[in-house]
C-alpha cells in the first residue's frame, strides 16, 4: 500500500519537476541569441531598430501627435518570448532622446537597452515581437535612465493611443507602448517589464564605459555609423516636439 501511495503521489511531482526544469532550459537557450555579446550584433540591433520604427511610422500605426509628445523613444526589435507556456520575454534595442533642457532639440545618439520579465509576446500570439516605447514625461525619462526600471511601478505604462479601440485616448502615462508581431499592430501596456541600459553593448559601440544618461542627455558621444539611420529617421519624421 505504501509503495502504491508513493507511486500515485511521487511520480506526478517528479514529472512536474522535470517539465519545469525543461521549460527553464528552453527559456535560457531561446534567449541566448537575443543577448549575444559582440559588436556586429549590436550594430545589427541598431539597424533593425531603424527599420522597425520606419515601418511603424510610415504605416501610420503610431499617431503623429503622440510621436511628437515623446521626449525619448525606445525601439526593441525581435523581442523573444521565453520558453513554453511562460509569458516572459527578453530582447535588446536602442533609445534616443531629444536634446536640450526642455527636450526641444534634435535627437541624440542611441543608447543600447535590454528588456525582460514581461508577459508580452504571448498577447499577440508570436514568439518574436517588435516594440516601440514612447517616453512622454520627465519622470519617465529619469526612471528609464536609472540602472533598472520596472514599468508600471517606477514609470507608469499604458497601451499606446490609436493602436486599438481600447487604447484610443491619451491617459497621462509616462510610457506609451506599441507592438508588432506577424504583421499585427497593437497597444500593450508592458506592465511588469524591466528595462535597463545595456552597459556592455554601449561600451562596445562607443569604445568606453559610458552611462546611458551621458549618451542621450549629455551629448558625450557622436552617433556611430550603425546608429545614424535611426537618428536621421527621428530627425526627419519627428523634427519638432509638441509641448
Short mmCIF file of N, CA and C in Angstrom, two decimals, residues 54-237:
data_model
loop_
_atom_site.label_atom_id
_atom_site.label_comp_id
_atom_site.label_asym_id
_atom_site.label_seq_id
_atom_site.Cartn_x
_atom_site.Cartn_y
_atom_site.Cartn_z
N UNK A 54 10.69 52.87 -38.83
CA UNK A 54 10.29 53.38 -40.14
C UNK A 54 8.98 52.72 -40.59
N UNK A 55 8.91 51.40 -40.43
CA UNK A 55 7.70 50.67 -40.83
C UNK A 55 6.48 51.15 -40.05
N UNK A 56 6.65 51.33 -38.74
CA UNK A 56 5.53 51.74 -37.91
C UNK A 56 5.08 53.17 -38.21
N UNK A 57 6.06 54.05 -38.44
CA UNK A 57 5.73 55.45 -38.73
C UNK A 57 5.09 55.57 -40.11
N UNK A 58 5.69 54.95 -41.11
CA UNK A 58 5.15 55.03 -42.46
C UNK A 58 3.79 54.36 -42.58
N UNK A 59 3.57 53.33 -41.75
CA UNK A 59 2.30 52.63 -41.79
C UNK A 59 1.20 53.33 -41.01
N UNK A 60 1.53 54.46 -40.36
CA UNK A 60 0.54 55.19 -39.59
C UNK A 60 0.08 54.45 -38.35
N UNK A 61 0.89 53.50 -37.88
CA UNK A 61 0.49 52.70 -36.73
C UNK A 61 0.64 53.45 -35.41
N UNK A 62 1.47 54.50 -35.41
CA UNK A 62 1.61 55.34 -34.22
C UNK A 62 1.17 56.74 -34.60
N UNK A 63 0.14 57.28 -33.96
CA UNK A 63 -0.35 58.61 -34.32
C UNK A 63 0.75 59.66 -34.23
N UNK A 64 0.78 60.55 -35.21
CA UNK A 64 1.84 61.55 -35.27
C UNK A 64 1.82 62.48 -34.07
N UNK A 65 0.63 62.78 -33.53
CA UNK A 65 0.56 63.68 -32.37
C UNK A 65 1.14 63.04 -31.12
N UNK A 66 1.06 61.70 -31.03
CA UNK A 66 1.66 61.00 -29.88
C UNK A 66 3.17 60.93 -30.06
N UNK A 67 3.63 60.67 -31.27
CA UNK A 67 5.06 60.67 -31.55
C UNK A 67 5.69 62.01 -31.18
N UNK A 68 4.98 63.09 -31.50
CA UNK A 68 5.51 64.43 -31.25
C UNK A 68 5.62 64.74 -29.78
N UNK A 69 4.90 64.01 -28.93
CA UNK A 69 4.96 64.24 -27.49
C UNK A 69 6.14 63.54 -26.83
N UNK A 70 6.80 62.66 -27.54
CA UNK A 70 7.85 61.83 -26.93
C UNK A 70 9.10 62.63 -26.62
N UNK A 71 9.58 62.49 -25.39
CA UNK A 71 10.89 63.03 -25.02
C UNK A 71 11.98 62.05 -25.42
N UNK A 72 11.68 60.76 -25.30
CA UNK A 72 12.61 59.69 -25.70
C UNK A 72 11.81 58.60 -26.40
N UNK A 73 12.48 57.88 -27.29
CA UNK A 73 11.86 56.76 -27.97
C UNK A 73 12.77 55.55 -27.85
N UNK A 74 12.19 54.43 -27.45
CA UNK A 74 12.93 53.17 -27.34
C UNK A 74 12.36 52.20 -28.36
N UNK A 75 13.21 51.63 -29.19
CA UNK A 75 12.79 50.66 -30.19
C UNK A 75 13.45 49.33 -29.87
N UNK A 76 12.64 48.30 -29.69
CA UNK A 76 13.12 46.97 -29.30
C UNK A 76 12.70 45.96 -30.37
N UNK A 77 13.56 45.70 -31.34
CA UNK A 77 13.19 44.74 -32.39
C UNK A 77 13.38 43.30 -31.95
N UNK A 78 12.49 42.43 -32.41
CA UNK A 78 12.64 40.98 -32.22
C UNK A 78 12.76 40.56 -30.76
N UNK A 79 11.89 41.07 -29.91
CA UNK A 79 11.86 40.62 -28.51
C UNK A 79 11.31 39.20 -28.50
N UNK A 80 12.01 38.30 -27.85
CA UNK A 80 11.68 36.88 -27.88
C UNK A 80 10.82 36.46 -26.69
N UNK A 81 9.83 35.63 -26.97
CA UNK A 81 9.05 35.02 -25.90
C UNK A 81 9.84 33.85 -25.34
N UNK A 82 9.84 33.71 -24.01
CA UNK A 82 10.67 32.71 -23.35
C UNK A 82 9.91 31.43 -23.10
N UNK A 83 10.48 30.32 -23.52
CA UNK A 83 10.02 29.01 -23.09
C UNK A 83 8.66 28.60 -23.61
N UNK A 84 8.10 27.57 -22.98
CA UNK A 84 6.82 27.00 -23.37
C UNK A 84 5.83 27.22 -22.24
N UNK A 85 4.74 27.89 -22.52
CA UNK A 85 3.73 28.12 -21.50
C UNK A 85 4.10 29.19 -20.50
N UNK A 86 5.13 29.99 -20.81
CA UNK A 86 5.55 31.06 -19.92
C UNK A 86 5.45 32.37 -20.68
N UNK A 87 4.99 33.43 -20.01
CA UNK A 87 4.79 34.69 -20.70
C UNK A 87 5.96 35.62 -20.67
N UNK A 88 7.12 35.19 -20.22
CA UNK A 88 8.28 36.06 -20.13
C UNK A 88 8.84 36.40 -21.49
N UNK A 89 9.74 37.39 -21.51
CA UNK A 89 10.35 37.78 -22.78
C UNK A 89 11.71 38.40 -22.52
N UNK A 90 12.48 38.53 -23.59
CA UNK A 90 13.77 39.17 -23.48
C UNK A 90 14.25 39.66 -24.82
N UNK A 91 14.93 40.81 -24.82
CA UNK A 91 15.44 41.34 -26.07
C UNK A 91 16.22 42.61 -25.82
N UNK A 92 16.73 43.18 -26.93
CA UNK A 92 17.53 44.38 -26.83
C UNK A 92 17.08 45.39 -27.87
N UNK A 93 17.46 46.64 -27.65
CA UNK A 93 17.11 47.67 -28.59
C UNK A 93 17.89 48.94 -28.30
N UNK A 94 17.36 50.07 -28.78
CA UNK A 94 18.07 51.33 -28.64
C UNK A 94 17.12 52.43 -28.22
N UNK A 95 17.65 53.40 -27.48
CA UNK A 95 16.88 54.56 -27.07
C UNK A 95 17.58 55.83 -27.51
N UNK A 96 16.80 56.77 -28.02
CA UNK A 96 17.29 58.11 -28.34
C UNK A 96 16.36 59.11 -27.68
N UNK A 97 16.92 60.22 -27.21
CA UNK A 97 16.13 61.28 -26.58
C UNK A 97 16.37 62.60 -27.30
N UNK A 98 15.38 63.47 -27.21
CA UNK A 98 15.59 64.81 -27.73
C UNK A 98 16.62 65.53 -26.85
N UNK A 99 17.49 66.27 -27.48
CA UNK A 99 18.48 67.04 -26.73
C UNK A 99 17.85 68.34 -26.24
N UNK A 100 18.59 69.04 -25.40
CA UNK A 100 18.11 70.31 -24.86
C UNK A 100 17.44 70.12 -23.51
N UNK A 101 17.54 71.16 -22.68
CA UNK A 101 16.97 71.08 -21.33
C UNK A 101 15.48 70.82 -21.34
N UNK A 102 14.79 71.33 -22.37
CA UNK A 102 13.34 71.19 -22.48
C UNK A 102 12.94 70.14 -23.52
N UNK A 103 13.90 69.28 -23.90
CA UNK A 103 13.64 68.24 -24.89
C UNK A 103 13.13 68.85 -26.20
N UNK A 104 13.72 69.97 -26.60
CA UNK A 104 13.28 70.65 -27.81
C UNK A 104 14.32 70.66 -28.93
N UNK A 105 15.39 69.86 -28.73
CA UNK A 105 16.44 69.83 -29.74
C UNK A 105 16.34 68.62 -30.65
N UNK A 106 17.40 68.38 -31.39
CA UNK A 106 17.45 67.20 -32.25
C UNK A 106 17.62 65.94 -31.41
N UNK A 107 17.55 64.80 -32.10
CA UNK A 107 17.61 63.52 -31.38
C UNK A 107 19.06 63.13 -31.11
N UNK A 108 19.25 62.48 -29.98
CA UNK A 108 20.60 62.14 -29.50
C UNK A 108 21.14 60.87 -30.16
N UNK A 109 22.41 60.63 -29.91
CA UNK A 109 22.99 59.33 -30.24
C UNK A 109 22.24 58.25 -29.47
N UNK A 110 22.17 57.03 -30.00
CA UNK A 110 21.39 55.98 -29.33
C UNK A 110 22.16 55.29 -28.21
N UNK A 111 21.43 54.96 -27.15
CA UNK A 111 21.97 54.13 -26.07
C UNK A 111 21.30 52.76 -26.16
N UNK A 112 22.07 51.71 -25.95
CA UNK A 112 21.54 50.36 -26.03
C UNK A 112 20.82 50.00 -24.74
N UNK A 113 19.68 49.31 -24.90
CA UNK A 113 18.86 48.90 -23.75
C UNK A 113 18.45 47.45 -23.88
N UNK A 114 18.14 46.85 -22.74
CA UNK A 114 17.61 45.48 -22.70
C UNK A 114 16.27 45.49 -21.98
N UNK A 115 15.43 44.52 -22.33
CA UNK A 115 14.13 44.37 -21.68
C UNK A 115 13.93 42.91 -21.31
N UNK A 116 13.23 42.69 -20.23
CA UNK A 116 12.95 41.31 -19.82
C UNK A 116 11.85 41.27 -18.78
N UNK A 117 11.32 40.07 -18.57
CA UNK A 117 10.44 39.85 -17.44
C UNK A 117 8.98 40.20 -17.61
N UNK A 118 8.53 40.46 -18.84
CA UNK A 118 7.13 40.84 -19.01
C UNK A 118 6.36 39.76 -19.73
N UNK A 119 5.07 39.71 -19.47
CA UNK A 119 4.19 38.81 -20.21
C UNK A 119 3.72 39.52 -21.46
N UNK A 120 4.59 39.50 -22.47
CA UNK A 120 4.29 40.26 -23.67
C UNK A 120 4.03 39.35 -24.85
N UNK A 121 5.00 38.90 -25.62
CA UNK A 121 4.79 38.23 -26.90
C UNK A 121 3.55 37.36 -26.98
N UNK A 122 3.19 36.72 -25.86
CA UNK A 122 2.03 35.83 -25.83
C UNK A 122 0.77 36.57 -26.24
N UNK A 123 0.66 37.87 -25.94
CA UNK A 123 -0.56 38.61 -26.22
C UNK A 123 -0.85 38.69 -27.70
N UNK A 124 0.18 38.66 -28.52
CA UNK A 124 0.00 38.77 -29.96
C UNK A 124 0.17 37.43 -30.63
N UNK A 125 0.31 36.38 -29.85
CA UNK A 125 0.41 35.05 -30.42
C UNK A 125 1.66 34.83 -31.24
N UNK A 126 2.77 35.41 -30.82
CA UNK A 126 4.00 35.27 -31.59
C UNK A 126 5.17 35.04 -30.65
N UNK A 127 6.24 34.48 -31.20
CA UNK A 127 7.44 34.27 -30.40
C UNK A 127 8.44 35.39 -30.61
N UNK A 128 8.17 36.31 -31.51
CA UNK A 128 9.06 37.45 -31.75
C UNK A 128 8.20 38.68 -32.01
N UNK A 129 8.43 39.72 -31.24
CA UNK A 129 7.60 40.92 -31.31
C UNK A 129 8.49 42.16 -31.33
N UNK A 130 8.12 43.14 -32.16
CA UNK A 130 8.80 44.43 -32.19
C UNK A 130 8.03 45.40 -31.29
N UNK A 131 8.77 46.18 -30.51
CA UNK A 131 8.13 47.16 -29.63
C UNK A 131 8.70 48.54 -29.86
N UNK A 132 7.82 49.54 -29.79
CA UNK A 132 8.23 50.94 -29.77
C UNK A 132 7.64 51.56 -28.51
N UNK A 133 8.49 52.14 -27.68
CA UNK A 133 8.08 52.76 -26.42
C UNK A 133 8.32 54.26 -26.51
N UNK A 134 7.28 55.04 -26.25
CA UNK A 134 7.38 56.49 -26.26
C UNK A 134 7.38 56.99 -24.82
N UNK A 135 8.48 57.60 -24.40
CA UNK A 135 8.59 58.15 -23.04
C UNK A 135 8.18 59.61 -23.12
N UNK A 136 7.07 59.96 -22.47
CA UNK A 136 6.47 61.27 -22.70
C UNK A 136 6.52 62.22 -21.51
N UNK A 137 7.14 61.81 -20.41
CA UNK A 137 7.25 62.70 -19.25
C UNK A 137 8.68 62.70 -18.74
N UNK A 138 9.03 63.78 -18.05
CA UNK A 138 10.38 63.88 -17.47
C UNK A 138 10.58 62.81 -16.40
N UNK A 139 9.50 62.52 -15.66
CA UNK A 139 9.58 61.45 -14.67
C UNK A 139 9.92 60.13 -15.35
N UNK A 140 9.28 59.86 -16.47
CA UNK A 140 9.56 58.63 -17.21
C UNK A 140 10.98 58.57 -17.70
N UNK A 141 11.48 59.70 -18.22
CA UNK A 141 12.86 59.75 -18.70
C UNK A 141 13.83 59.45 -17.56
N UNK A 142 13.63 60.09 -16.42
CA UNK A 142 14.52 59.88 -15.27
C UNK A 142 14.48 58.42 -14.82
N UNK A 143 13.29 57.83 -14.86
CA UNK A 143 13.16 56.43 -14.45
C UNK A 143 13.91 55.51 -15.40
N UNK A 144 13.73 55.74 -16.70
CA UNK A 144 14.35 54.87 -17.69
C UNK A 144 15.87 55.02 -17.69
N UNK A 145 16.35 56.19 -17.32
CA UNK A 145 17.81 56.40 -17.28
C UNK A 145 18.43 55.82 -16.02
N UNK A 146 17.61 55.39 -15.07
CA UNK A 146 18.13 54.73 -13.87
C UNK A 146 18.69 53.36 -14.26
N UNK A 147 19.35 52.72 -13.32
CA UNK A 147 20.02 51.45 -13.61
C UNK A 147 19.02 50.38 -14.04
N UNK A 148 17.86 50.34 -13.42
CA UNK A 148 16.85 49.34 -13.75
C UNK A 148 15.48 49.95 -13.51
N UNK A 149 14.59 49.80 -14.48
CA UNK A 149 13.27 50.41 -14.40
C UNK A 149 12.20 49.36 -14.61
N UNK A 150 11.27 49.28 -13.67
CA UNK A 150 10.13 48.38 -13.81
C UNK A 150 8.92 49.18 -14.26
N UNK A 151 8.45 48.87 -15.47
CA UNK A 151 7.30 49.58 -16.00
C UNK A 151 6.05 49.23 -15.20
N UNK A 152 5.27 50.26 -14.90
CA UNK A 152 4.08 50.06 -14.09
C UNK A 152 4.32 50.39 -12.64
N UNK A 153 5.58 50.45 -12.25
CA UNK A 153 5.91 50.78 -10.88
C UNK A 153 6.84 52.00 -10.82
N UNK A 154 8.04 51.91 -11.43
CA UNK A 154 8.94 53.06 -11.47
C UNK A 154 8.46 54.11 -12.47
N UNK A 155 7.80 53.65 -13.50
CA UNK A 155 7.21 54.54 -14.51
C UNK A 155 5.90 53.92 -14.98
N UNK A 156 4.84 54.72 -15.02
CA UNK A 156 3.55 54.18 -15.46
C UNK A 156 3.61 53.88 -16.95
N UNK A 157 2.94 52.80 -17.34
CA UNK A 157 2.95 52.38 -18.74
C UNK A 157 1.53 52.10 -19.18
N UNK A 158 1.24 52.44 -20.44
CA UNK A 158 -0.10 52.22 -20.97
C UNK A 158 -0.01 51.86 -22.44
N UNK A 159 -1.02 51.13 -22.91
CA UNK A 159 -1.09 50.82 -24.33
C UNK A 159 -1.14 52.11 -25.13
N UNK A 160 -0.37 52.15 -26.20
CA UNK A 160 -0.29 53.36 -26.99
C UNK A 160 -1.61 53.77 -27.60
N UNK A 161 -2.00 55.03 -27.43
CA UNK A 161 -3.25 55.52 -28.03
C UNK A 161 -3.24 55.36 -29.55
N UNK A 162 -4.40 54.99 -30.09
CA UNK A 162 -4.52 54.86 -31.53
C UNK A 162 -4.21 53.49 -32.07
N UNK A 163 -3.59 52.61 -31.25
CA UNK A 163 -3.23 51.28 -31.73
C UNK A 163 -4.44 50.35 -31.74
N UNK A 164 -5.31 50.51 -30.76
CA UNK A 164 -6.51 49.68 -30.66
C UNK A 164 -7.67 50.53 -30.19
N UNK A 165 -8.87 50.01 -30.36
CA UNK A 165 -10.05 50.74 -29.89
C UNK A 165 -10.01 50.92 -28.39
N UNK A 166 -9.38 49.97 -27.69
CA UNK A 166 -9.31 50.04 -26.23
C UNK A 166 -8.27 51.05 -25.77
N UNK A 167 -7.42 51.51 -26.68
CA UNK A 167 -6.37 52.46 -26.31
C UNK A 167 -6.45 53.66 -27.23
N UNK A 168 -7.59 54.33 -27.23
CA UNK A 168 -7.84 55.38 -28.20
C UNK A 168 -7.58 56.78 -27.67
N UNK A 169 -7.34 56.92 -26.37
CA UNK A 169 -7.16 58.25 -25.82
C UNK A 169 -5.89 58.33 -25.00
N UNK A 170 -5.38 59.55 -24.86
CA UNK A 170 -4.17 59.78 -24.09
C UNK A 170 -4.54 59.85 -22.61
N UNK A 171 -3.86 59.06 -21.78
CA UNK A 171 -4.26 58.99 -20.38
C UNK A 171 -3.22 59.47 -19.40
N UNK A 172 -2.15 60.13 -19.87
CA UNK A 172 -1.18 60.69 -18.96
C UNK A 172 -0.14 59.72 -18.45
N UNK A 173 0.10 58.61 -19.14
CA UNK A 173 1.12 57.66 -18.71
C UNK A 173 2.52 58.21 -18.99
N UNK A 174 3.51 57.68 -18.28
CA UNK A 174 4.90 58.07 -18.53
C UNK A 174 5.43 57.44 -19.81
N UNK A 175 4.95 56.24 -20.11
CA UNK A 175 5.43 55.50 -21.28
C UNK A 175 4.23 54.92 -22.03
N UNK A 176 4.19 55.16 -23.34
CA UNK A 176 3.19 54.53 -24.20
C UNK A 176 3.87 53.47 -25.04
N UNK A 177 3.24 52.32 -25.18
CA UNK A 177 3.89 51.20 -25.84
C UNK A 177 3.06 50.67 -27.00
N UNK A 178 3.77 50.35 -28.07
CA UNK A 178 3.17 49.78 -29.27
C UNK A 178 3.92 48.51 -29.63
N UNK A 179 3.22 47.58 -30.26
CA UNK A 179 3.83 46.29 -30.59
C UNK A 179 3.43 45.85 -32.00
N UNK A 180 4.31 45.06 -32.61
CA UNK A 180 4.02 44.47 -33.91
C UNK A 180 4.52 43.03 -33.91
N UNK A 181 3.63 42.14 -34.31
CA UNK A 181 4.01 40.73 -34.44
C UNK A 181 3.22 40.11 -35.58
N UNK A 182 3.93 39.45 -36.49
CA UNK A 182 3.29 38.80 -37.63
C UNK A 182 2.37 39.76 -38.38
N UNK A 183 2.81 41.01 -38.51
CA UNK A 183 2.03 41.98 -39.24
C UNK A 183 0.91 42.63 -38.46
N UNK A 184 0.67 42.17 -37.23
CA UNK A 184 -0.40 42.71 -36.40
C UNK A 184 0.15 43.80 -35.48
N UNK A 185 -0.51 44.96 -35.47
CA UNK A 185 -0.11 46.04 -34.60
C UNK A 185 -1.10 46.15 -33.45
N UNK A 186 -0.61 46.51 -32.28
CA UNK A 186 -1.49 46.65 -31.13
C UNK A 186 -0.83 47.52 -30.08
N UNK A 187 -1.63 48.01 -29.15
CA UNK A 187 -1.11 48.70 -27.99
C UNK A 187 -1.09 47.75 -26.82
N UNK A 188 0.03 47.63 -26.15
CA UNK A 188 0.14 46.76 -24.97
C UNK A 188 0.79 47.54 -23.85
N UNK A 189 0.40 47.26 -22.62
CA UNK A 189 0.86 48.09 -21.51
C UNK A 189 2.30 47.78 -21.10
N UNK A 190 2.73 46.54 -21.26
CA UNK A 190 4.08 46.10 -20.84
C UNK A 190 4.32 46.27 -19.34
N UNK A 191 3.26 46.37 -18.55
CA UNK A 191 3.47 46.47 -17.10
C UNK A 191 4.18 45.23 -16.59
N UNK A 192 5.15 45.44 -15.73
CA UNK A 192 5.94 44.34 -15.20
C UNK A 192 7.25 44.13 -15.94
N UNK A 193 7.37 44.71 -17.13
CA UNK A 193 8.63 44.58 -17.87
C UNK A 193 9.72 45.39 -17.18
N UNK A 194 10.93 44.92 -17.27
CA UNK A 194 12.07 45.61 -16.69
C UNK A 194 13.02 46.09 -17.79
N UNK A 195 13.26 47.37 -17.81
CA UNK A 195 14.19 47.98 -18.76
C UNK A 195 15.48 48.35 -18.05
N UNK A 196 16.60 48.14 -18.71
CA UNK A 196 17.86 48.62 -18.13
C UNK A 196 18.88 48.87 -19.22
N UNK A 197 19.76 49.86 -19.02
CA UNK A 197 20.80 50.13 -20.01
C UNK A 197 21.70 48.92 -20.19
N UNK A 198 22.04 48.62 -21.43
CA UNK A 198 22.95 47.52 -21.73
C UNK A 198 24.37 48.09 -21.72
N UNK A 199 24.98 48.07 -20.54
CA UNK A 199 26.28 48.72 -20.35
C UNK A 199 27.36 48.11 -21.22
N UNK A 200 27.34 46.79 -21.38
CA UNK A 200 28.35 46.13 -22.19
C UNK A 200 28.23 46.53 -23.66
N UNK A 201 27.01 46.57 -24.17
CA UNK A 201 26.80 46.94 -25.57
C UNK A 201 27.20 48.40 -25.79
N UNK A 202 26.86 49.27 -24.87
CA UNK A 202 27.25 50.68 -25.01
C UNK A 202 28.76 50.84 -25.01
N UNK A 203 29.44 50.05 -24.21
CA UNK A 203 30.90 50.11 -24.19
C UNK A 203 31.48 49.62 -25.51
N UNK A 204 30.89 48.56 -26.07
CA UNK A 204 31.39 48.06 -27.35
C UNK A 204 31.17 49.08 -28.47
N UNK A 205 30.03 49.71 -28.47
CA UNK A 205 29.71 50.65 -29.55
C UNK A 205 30.53 51.93 -29.47
N UNK A 206 30.70 52.44 -28.24
CA UNK A 206 31.37 53.74 -28.08
C UNK A 206 32.82 53.62 -27.64
N UNK A 207 33.28 52.40 -27.41
CA UNK A 207 34.69 52.19 -27.11
C UNK A 207 35.11 52.58 -25.71
N UNK A 208 34.15 52.82 -24.85
CA UNK A 208 34.46 53.17 -23.46
C UNK A 208 33.21 52.97 -22.61
N UNK A 209 33.41 52.84 -21.31
CA UNK A 209 32.27 52.75 -20.40
C UNK A 209 31.63 54.12 -20.28
N UNK A 210 30.32 54.15 -20.53
CA UNK A 210 29.64 55.44 -20.51
C UNK A 210 28.19 55.23 -20.11
N UNK A 211 27.69 56.00 -19.15
CA UNK A 211 26.29 55.85 -18.73
C UNK A 211 25.33 56.22 -19.86
N UNK A 212 24.18 55.59 -19.86
CA UNK A 212 23.17 55.90 -20.87
C UNK A 212 22.78 57.38 -20.81
N UNK A 213 22.73 57.93 -19.60
CA UNK A 213 22.34 59.33 -19.45
C UNK A 213 23.32 60.27 -20.16
N UNK A 214 24.61 59.94 -20.15
CA UNK A 214 25.60 60.77 -20.84
C UNK A 214 25.45 60.66 -22.36
N UNK A 215 24.99 59.51 -22.82
CA UNK A 215 24.81 59.31 -24.27
C UNK A 215 23.62 60.13 -24.77
N UNK A 216 22.47 59.98 -24.11
CA UNK A 216 21.24 60.56 -24.65
C UNK A 216 20.90 61.94 -24.11
N UNK A 217 21.52 62.34 -22.99
CA UNK A 217 21.22 63.66 -22.43
C UNK A 217 22.44 64.55 -22.29
N UNK A 218 23.63 63.95 -22.32
CA UNK A 218 24.83 64.73 -22.09
C UNK A 218 25.63 65.08 -23.33
N UNK A 219 25.16 64.61 -24.51
CA UNK A 219 25.89 64.88 -25.76
C UNK A 219 27.36 64.49 -25.64
N UNK A 220 27.62 63.39 -24.95
CA UNK A 220 29.00 63.00 -24.67
C UNK A 220 29.65 62.25 -25.83
N UNK A 221 28.83 61.74 -26.76
CA UNK A 221 29.39 60.94 -27.87
C UNK A 221 28.69 61.32 -29.16
N UNK A 222 29.36 61.00 -30.27
CA UNK A 222 28.76 61.18 -31.59
C UNK A 222 28.01 59.91 -31.98
N UNK A 223 27.02 60.07 -32.81
CA UNK A 223 26.24 58.92 -33.26
C UNK A 223 27.11 58.00 -34.11
N UNK A 224 27.20 56.71 -33.77
CA UNK A 224 28.00 55.78 -34.58
C UNK A 224 27.32 55.53 -35.92
N UNK A 225 28.09 55.02 -36.87
CA UNK A 225 27.56 54.79 -38.20
C UNK A 225 26.32 53.91 -38.21
N UNK A 226 26.33 52.85 -37.41
CA UNK A 226 25.20 51.92 -37.38
C UNK A 226 23.95 52.57 -36.79
N UNK A 227 24.13 53.60 -35.96
CA UNK A 227 23.00 54.26 -35.34
C UNK A 227 22.48 55.46 -36.13
N UNK A 228 23.20 55.84 -37.17
CA UNK A 228 22.82 57.02 -37.93
C UNK A 228 21.46 56.90 -38.61
N UNK A 229 21.11 55.73 -39.19
CA UNK A 229 19.77 55.62 -39.81
C UNK A 229 18.64 55.89 -38.81
N UNK A 230 18.78 55.41 -37.58
CA UNK A 230 17.74 55.62 -36.57
C UNK A 230 17.63 57.09 -36.21
N UNK A 231 18.76 57.74 -35.95
CA UNK A 231 18.75 59.15 -35.55
C UNK A 231 18.27 60.03 -36.69
N UNK A 232 18.72 59.75 -37.91
CA UNK A 232 18.28 60.53 -39.07
C UNK A 232 16.79 60.38 -39.29
N UNK A 233 16.28 59.18 -39.08
CA UNK A 233 14.84 58.94 -39.21
C UNK A 233 14.06 59.76 -38.20
N UNK A 234 14.52 59.77 -36.96
CA UNK A 234 13.85 60.54 -35.92
C UNK A 234 13.86 62.03 -36.25
N UNK A 235 15.01 62.53 -36.71
CA UNK A 235 15.12 63.97 -37.03
C UNK A 235 14.22 64.35 -38.20
N UNK A 236 14.05 63.44 -39.14
CA UNK A 236 13.25 63.76 -40.34
C UNK A 236 11.75 63.55 -40.12
N UNK A 237 11.40 62.47 -39.41
CA UNK A 237 9.98 62.15 -39.24
C UNK A 237 9.35 62.82 -38.03
#
